[in-house]
Amino acid sequence: MDRSEVSERLTGVLVSELGLDADKIKDDAHFEEDLDVDSLGVVELLMALEDEFDVKIPDEEAESIVTVGQAVDLVHQKLS
Amino acid sequence: MNEGSESRVALVTGASRGIGRAMALTLAAIGHRVVVNYAANSEAAAEVVSTIEERGGVAISIKADVADESAVSAMFNTIGESFGPPLILVNNAGIAKDDLLVRMSVEAFDRVIDTNLRSVFLCTKAAMRGMLRARWGRIISVASVAGIVGNPGQANYAASKAGIIGFSKSVSKEVGSRGITANVVAPGFIETDMTGDLSEGVKTSARGSISLGRFGQPEDVAGVVGFLASEAASYITGQVISVDGGLAL
């Protein structure tokens, strides 16, 4: 799966799971500062991504995810 | 199932005997699908399951040392495959290793903290994923009045139970926005194997301090748990409800 497909599906999850506005979801968007997602919300998002892409995101890797782009990169890397 | 309520998957740890057994029976009678966790007594756990089934309920038993991370993980995988993720978690498993502090071994301290408190952390963390995804959950942890007012000879037990209270309150603040409540029930003297060994002298003295003048029954605690697991308790969180006949006021 290429990165843009991961990005598209991830955006879909953000919209359906967290009710976010698709227009605001860009690679450099910061979950907490730009998208108003609280820390628990980021955890929930990563769980949803694990289910959506059938990957595992261990706690240590999850901690460093603060932007949309980082989440896309992590999932893309796990699928490669 | 009552109208307006849903049948959930409920995990009760340490449910082969005593208060845990009563809670498993009560939750099953309400209509929930119950997982009877036990550490060693498989016969007793099987009896709890068959009693539930005889009464028309649904239950399975799973052996797991809830102080052990990989055992807890395996147990939650099995529950997920059998019933789906548990949205009602009753952290009941607990032991006592009483001694005066000056004689208490480090092993007696550590073992009680691990079985009673570490297990609450491990099971609650494992259950959290399913509860967050469902945006609904009931975490009910069994402490003790000993954890609120202390008890001579039980510095380790009381420490573990007081720890459960702080843990539960913190968790309630973290996940309340997702429709998950976390509460504690604090039993007083309940007639179970754990209190059965107390001397008559201790029992008589204890009864004298209890407003209702009697020890409690496991069902007295189970009833509160059944309520806390219900929709009717959805605005109650971070609380500690003593079920002690008025012992620790």
Short mmCIF file of C-alpha atoms in Angstrom, two decimals:
data_model
loop_
_atom_site.label_atom_id
_atom_site.label_comp_id
_atom_site.label_asym_id
_atom_site.label_seq_id
_atom_site.Cartn_x
_atom_site.Cartn_y
_atom_site.Cartn_z
CA MET A 1 0.00 0.00 0.00
CA ASP A 2 1.51 3.38 -0.92
CA ARG A 3 1.65 6.32 1.41
CA SER A 4 -1.15 8.28 -0.21
CA GLU A 5 -3.55 5.38 0.16
CA VAL A 6 -2.62 5.05 3.85
CA SER A 7 -3.15 8.79 4.20
CA GLU A 8 -6.57 8.64 2.59
CA ARG A 9 -7.78 5.74 4.73
CA LEU A 10 -6.34 7.32 7.86
CA THR A 11 -8.22 10.52 7.09
CA GLY A 12 -11.36 8.40 6.76
CA VAL A 13 -10.81 6.94 10.20
CA LEU A 14 -10.21 10.40 11.70
CA VAL A 15 -13.46 11.66 10.22
CA SER A 16 -15.58 8.66 11.22
CA GLU A 17 -14.01 7.89 14.64
CA LEU A 18 -13.25 11.37 15.94
CA GLY A 19 -15.70 13.42 13.91
CA LEU A 20 -12.95 15.64 12.53
CA ASP A 21 -13.26 17.99 9.57
CA ALA A 22 -11.54 16.38 6.56
CA ASP A 23 -10.32 19.80 5.34
CA LYS A 24 -8.19 20.27 8.45
CA ILE A 25 -6.44 16.93 8.16
CA LYS A 26 -3.00 17.60 6.66
CA ASP A 27 0.35 15.91 7.28
CA ASP A 28 1.62 18.71 9.52
CA ALA A 29 -1.61 19.01 11.52
CA HIS A 30 -0.86 18.54 15.22
CA PHE A 31 -3.51 16.35 16.86
CA GLU A 32 -3.80 18.29 20.10
CA GLU A 33 -2.97 21.82 18.97
CA ASP A 34 -4.57 21.97 15.51
CA LEU A 35 -7.25 19.30 15.59
CA ASP A 36 -8.32 19.64 19.23
CA VAL A 37 -7.90 15.93 19.91
CA ASP A 38 -7.15 15.23 23.58
CA SER A 39 -4.47 12.75 24.67
CA LEU A 40 -7.01 10.00 25.17
CA GLY A 41 -8.32 10.72 21.68
CA VAL A 42 -4.88 10.06 20.18
CA VAL A 43 -4.82 6.69 21.98
CA GLU A 44 -8.27 5.87 20.63
CA LEU A 45 -7.21 6.91 17.15
CA LEU A 46 -4.18 4.60 17.22
CA MET A 47 -6.41 1.73 18.39
CA ALA A 48 -8.77 2.44 15.49
CA LEU A 49 -5.80 2.46 13.10
CA GLU A 50 -4.63 -0.90 14.46
CA ASP A 51 -8.07 -2.32 13.61
CA GLU A 52 -8.36 -0.55 10.26
CA PHE A 53 -4.94 -1.61 8.95
CA ASP A 54 -4.50 -4.82 11.01
CA VAL A 55 -1.18 -3.67 12.49
CA LYS A 56 0.12 -3.44 16.05
CA ILE A 57 1.30 -0.13 17.47
CA PRO A 58 3.12 -0.77 20.77
CA ASP A 59 2.91 1.86 23.53
CA GLU A 60 6.53 3.04 23.09
CA GLU A 61 5.95 3.88 19.42
CA ALA A 62 2.53 5.40 20.09
CA GLU A 63 3.97 7.94 22.53
CA SER A 64 5.86 9.86 19.84
CA ILE A 65 2.89 10.32 17.48
CA VAL A 66 1.75 13.95 17.65
CA THR A 67 0.95 14.83 14.01
CA VAL A 68 -1.17 13.30 11.27
CA GLY A 69 1.93 12.83 9.11
CA GLN A 70 3.68 10.82 11.81
CA ALA A 71 0.67 8.52 12.13
CA VAL A 72 0.60 7.99 8.36
CA ASP A 73 4.37 7.30 8.29
CA LEU A 74 4.13 4.80 11.15
CA VAL A 75 1.29 2.85 9.58
CA HIS A 76 2.93 2.97 6.15
CA GLN A 77 6.18 1.68 7.62
CA LYS A 78 4.39 -1.20 9.35
CA LEU A 79 2.66 -2.22 6.15
CA SER A 80 5.87 -2.26 4.09
CA MET B 1 -32.83 -8.42 31.02
CA ASN B 2 -34.70 -5.37 32.30
CA GLU B 3 -36.17 -3.04 29.74
CA GLY B 4 -33.70 -0.31 28.84
CA SER B 5 -30.75 -2.45 29.88
CA GLU B 6 -28.37 -4.41 27.72
CA SER B 7 -26.70 -7.74 28.33
CA ARG B 8 -22.96 -7.11 28.61
CA VAL B 9 -19.93 -9.31 29.00
CA ALA B 10 -18.82 -9.16 32.64
CA LEU B 11 -15.49 -10.41 33.95
CA VAL B 12 -15.28 -11.12 37.69
CA THR B 13 -11.79 -11.94 38.94
CA GLY B 14 -11.43 -14.33 41.84
CA ALA B 15 -14.99 -15.54 41.35
CA SER B 16 -14.73 -19.16 42.48
CA ARG B 17 -15.65 -18.39 46.08
CA GLY B 18 -16.99 -15.82 48.52
CA ILE B 19 -17.86 -12.35 47.38
CA GLY B 20 -16.60 -12.99 43.83
CA ARG B 21 -18.88 -15.98 43.45
CA ALA B 22 -21.88 -14.01 44.70
CA MET B 23 -21.09 -11.19 42.26
CA ALA B 24 -20.83 -13.62 39.35
CA LEU B 25 -24.20 -15.15 40.26
CA THR B 26 -25.85 -11.74 40.63
CA LEU B 27 -24.51 -10.39 37.33
CA ALA B 28 -25.60 -13.56 35.52
CA ALA B 29 -29.06 -13.35 37.08
CA ILE B 30 -29.35 -9.79 35.77
CA GLY B 31 -28.70 -11.16 32.28
CA HIS B 32 -25.02 -10.45 31.68
CA ARG B 33 -22.66 -13.03 30.20
CA VAL B 34 -20.20 -13.76 32.96
CA VAL B 35 -16.57 -14.83 32.90
CA VAL B 36 -15.65 -16.55 36.16
CA ASN B 37 -11.91 -16.06 36.63
CA TYR B 38 -10.07 -18.14 39.21
CA ALA B 39 -6.50 -18.75 40.27
CA ALA B 40 -6.47 -22.42 41.27
CA ASN B 41 -9.78 -23.87 42.42
CA SER B 42 -11.13 -25.18 39.11
CA GLU B 43 -13.80 -27.32 40.78
CA ALA B 44 -15.25 -24.38 42.64
CA ALA B 45 -15.16 -22.25 39.49
CA ALA B 46 -16.95 -25.01 37.55
CA GLU B 47 -19.63 -25.07 40.28
CA VAL B 48 -20.20 -21.34 39.85
CA VAL B 49 -20.58 -21.78 36.07
CA SER B 50 -22.98 -24.72 36.41
CA THR B 51 -25.06 -22.91 39.03
CA ILE B 52 -25.36 -19.96 36.66
CA GLU B 53 -26.35 -22.25 33.80
CA GLU B 54 -28.90 -24.13 35.91
CA ARG B 55 -30.54 -20.79 36.61
CA GLY B 56 -30.72 -19.97 32.91
CA GLY B 57 -27.65 -17.76 32.69
CA VAL B 58 -24.52 -17.77 30.52
CA ALA B 59 -21.01 -18.17 31.93
CA ILE B 60 -17.55 -19.58 31.28
CA SER B 61 -14.61 -20.00 33.62
CA ILE B 62 -11.01 -19.00 32.88
CA LYS B 63 -7.99 -19.81 34.98
CA ALA B 64 -5.48 -16.98 35.22
CA ASP B 65 -3.17 -15.49 37.82
CA VAL B 66 -4.33 -11.89 37.51
CA ALA B 67 -1.07 -10.57 38.94
CA ASP B 68 0.71 -11.93 35.87
CA GLU B 69 0.79 -9.72 32.78
CA SER B 70 0.91 -12.48 30.17
CA ALA B 71 -1.82 -14.50 31.94
CA VAL B 72 -4.08 -11.45 31.95
CA SER B 73 -3.36 -10.81 28.28
CA ALA B 74 -4.15 -14.43 27.37
CA MET B 75 -7.35 -14.31 29.42
CA PHE B 76 -8.58 -11.18 27.65
CA ASN B 77 -7.80 -12.75 24.27
CA THR B 78 -9.87 -15.81 25.20
CA ILE B 79 -12.77 -13.65 26.42
CA GLY B 80 -12.62 -11.59 23.22
CA GLU B 81 -12.88 -14.75 21.14
CA SER B 82 -15.62 -16.37 23.25
CA PHE B 83 -17.93 -13.49 24.12
CA GLY B 84 -16.38 -10.25 22.91
CA PRO B 85 -14.54 -7.67 25.04
CA PRO B 86 -15.79 -7.38 28.63
CA LEU B 87 -17.41 -4.00 29.30
CA ILE B 88 -18.09 -4.79 32.96
CA LEU B 89 -14.95 -5.52 34.94
CA VAL B 90 -15.18 -6.52 38.60
CA ASN B 91 -11.71 -6.47 40.14
CA ASN B 92 -12.38 -8.76 43.07
CA ALA B 93 -9.40 -11.12 43.28
CA GLY B 94 -7.65 -10.59 46.57
CA ILE B 95 -5.74 -12.34 49.33
CA ALA B 96 -4.66 -11.52 52.84
CA LYS B 97 -1.39 -12.38 54.57
CA ASP B 98 -1.89 -10.79 57.94
CA ASP B 99 0.89 -10.07 60.39
CA LEU B 100 2.07 -7.33 62.70
CA LEU B 101 4.28 -4.97 60.72
CA VAL B 102 7.36 -5.70 62.86
CA ARG B 103 7.09 -9.36 61.87
CA MET B 104 5.83 -8.98 58.32
CA SER B 105 8.08 -10.44 55.64
CA VAL B 106 8.83 -8.57 52.45
CA GLU B 107 7.38 -11.56 50.59
CA ALA B 108 4.07 -11.26 52.49
CA PHE B 109 3.94 -7.56 51.63
CA ASP B 110 4.83 -7.96 47.96
CA ARG B 111 2.52 -10.91 47.34
CA VAL B 112 -0.52 -9.10 48.75
CA ILE B 113 0.25 -5.93 46.78
CA ASP B 114 0.72 -7.95 43.58
CA THR B 115 -2.40 -10.08 43.87
CA ASN B 116 -4.63 -7.27 45.13
CA LEU B 117 -3.38 -4.08 43.47
CA ARG B 118 -1.17 -4.97 40.52
CA SER B 119 -3.99 -7.20 39.28
CA VAL B 120 -6.38 -4.26 39.31
CA PHE B 121 -3.93 -2.28 37.16
CA LEU B 122 -3.34 -5.14 34.72
CA CYS B 123 -7.01 -6.08 34.30
CA THR B 124 -8.27 -2.51 34.07
CA LYS B 125 -5.65 -1.62 31.47
CA ALA B 126 -6.50 -4.74 29.46
CA ALA B 127 -10.22 -3.97 29.59
CA MET B 128 -9.78 -0.32 28.66
CA ARG B 129 -9.35 -0.86 24.94
CA GLY B 130 -12.72 -2.57 24.55
CA MET B 131 -14.45 -0.02 26.77
CA LEU B 132 -12.95 2.94 24.88
CA ARG B 133 -14.01 1.43 21.53
CA ALA B 134 -17.52 0.86 22.88
CA ARG B 135 -17.62 4.25 24.63
CA TRP B 136 -19.16 2.41 27.61
CA GLY B 137 -17.69 0.64 30.59
CA ARG B 138 -18.10 -0.24 34.24
CA ILE B 139 -14.98 -0.78 36.31
CA ILE B 140 -15.88 -1.94 39.79
CA SER B 141 -13.02 -2.70 42.13
CA VAL B 142 -13.36 -4.38 45.50
CA ALA B 143 -11.41 -2.62 48.23
CA SER B 144 -12.18 -2.96 51.95
CA VAL B 145 -12.99 -0.74 54.89
CA ALA B 146 -9.49 -1.74 56.02
CA GLY B 147 -8.21 0.41 53.16
CA ILE B 148 -10.17 3.40 54.43
CA VAL B 149 -9.63 3.27 58.20
CA GLY B 150 -6.80 0.76 58.56
CA ASN B 151 -6.74 -2.47 60.53
CA PRO B 152 -4.07 -3.81 62.88
CA GLY B 153 -2.31 -6.82 61.40
CA GLN B 154 -3.26 -5.82 57.88
CA ALA B 155 -0.82 -3.11 56.90
CA ASN B 156 -0.15 -4.88 53.58
CA TYR B 157 -3.79 -5.70 52.87
CA ALA B 158 -4.95 -2.19 53.82
CA ALA B 159 -2.20 -0.66 51.67
CA SER B 160 -3.32 -2.68 48.66
CA LYS B 161 -6.95 -1.72 49.21
CA ALA B 162 -6.19 1.98 49.75
CA GLY B 163 -4.14 1.78 46.56
CA ILE B 164 -7.18 0.47 44.70
CA ILE B 165 -9.14 3.54 45.82
CA GLY B 166 -6.56 6.03 44.48
CA PHE B 167 -6.22 4.03 41.28
CA SER B 168 -9.96 3.89 40.69
CA LYS B 169 -10.46 7.62 41.29
CA SER B 170 -7.65 8.48 38.86
CA VAL B 171 -9.00 6.19 36.16
CA SER B 172 -12.49 7.62 36.62
CA LYS B 173 -11.11 11.07 35.80
CA GLU B 174 -9.17 9.85 32.77
CA VAL B 175 -11.93 8.00 30.95
CA GLY B 176 -15.15 9.52 32.23
CA SER B 177 -15.60 11.45 28.98
CA ARG B 178 -15.96 8.12 27.17
CA GLY B 179 -18.93 6.86 29.21
CA ILE B 180 -16.76 4.66 31.41
CA THR B 181 -17.29 4.77 35.18
CA ALA B 182 -14.88 3.47 37.80
CA ASN B 183 -16.07 2.86 41.33
CA VAL B 184 -15.01 0.99 44.43
CA VAL B 185 -17.02 -1.12 46.85
CA ALA B 186 -15.51 -1.41 50.31
CA PRO B 187 -16.88 -4.41 52.20
CA GLY B 188 -16.61 -4.68 55.95
CA PHE B 189 -16.76 -8.04 57.70
CA ILE B 190 -18.37 -10.44 55.22
CA GLU B 191 -18.91 -14.13 55.99
CA THR B 192 -16.52 -15.86 53.60
CA ASP B 193 -13.46 -18.14 53.78
CA MET B 194 -11.32 -15.05 54.32
CA THR B 195 -13.05 -14.15 57.61
CA GLY B 196 -14.04 -17.69 58.57
CA ASP B 197 -10.74 -18.30 60.31
CA LEU B 198 -11.05 -15.37 62.69
CA SER B 199 -11.30 -16.38 66.34
CA GLU B 200 -14.65 -16.17 68.13
CA GLY B 201 -13.22 -13.42 70.30
CA VAL B 202 -12.34 -11.29 67.30
CA LYS B 203 -15.72 -11.95 65.71
CA THR B 204 -17.67 -11.02 68.84
CA SER B 205 -15.65 -7.87 69.27
CA ALA B 206 -16.13 -6.95 65.63
CA ARG B 207 -19.88 -7.48 65.85
CA GLY B 208 -19.95 -5.04 68.74
CA SER B 209 -18.58 -2.31 66.46
CA ILE B 210 -21.06 -2.94 63.65
CA SER B 211 -24.24 -0.80 63.83
CA LEU B 212 -26.33 -3.57 62.29
CA GLY B 213 -24.88 -6.08 64.75
CA ARG B 214 -24.08 -8.80 62.23
CA PHE B 215 -21.49 -9.79 59.66
CA GLY B 216 -22.50 -9.25 56.07
CA GLN B 217 -23.25 -11.88 53.47
CA PRO B 218 -21.57 -12.01 50.05
CA GLU B 219 -24.94 -11.16 48.50
CA ASP B 220 -24.95 -7.85 50.40
CA VAL B 221 -21.91 -6.77 48.39
CA ALA B 222 -23.03 -8.40 45.15
CA GLY B 223 -26.24 -6.38 45.09
CA VAL B 224 -24.31 -3.10 45.06
CA VAL B 225 -22.11 -4.35 42.24
CA GLY B 226 -25.14 -5.33 40.18
CA PHE B 227 -26.47 -1.79 40.58
CA LEU B 228 -23.15 -0.11 39.76
CA ALA B 229 -22.92 -2.17 36.56
CA SER B 230 -26.31 -0.95 35.41
CA GLU B 231 -27.50 2.05 33.40
CA ALA B 232 -29.13 3.39 36.56
CA ALA B 233 -25.66 4.07 37.99
CA SER B 234 -24.35 5.90 34.95
CA TYR B 235 -23.84 9.20 36.83
CA ILE B 236 -21.86 7.58 39.66
CA THR B 237 -18.11 7.54 39.21
CA GLY B 238 -14.96 7.86 41.30
CA GLN B 239 -16.90 6.78 44.35
CA VAL B 240 -16.17 4.43 47.24
CA ILE B 241 -19.27 2.71 48.59
CA SER B 242 -18.81 0.95 51.89
CA VAL B 243 -20.92 -2.14 52.51
CA ASP B 244 -20.05 -2.70 56.15
CA GLY B 245 -23.18 -2.53 58.29
CA GLY B 246 -22.00 0.81 59.65
CA LEU B 247 -18.63 -0.45 60.92
CA ALA B 248 -16.31 2.28 59.68
CA LEU B 249 -18.10 5.58 60.15
#
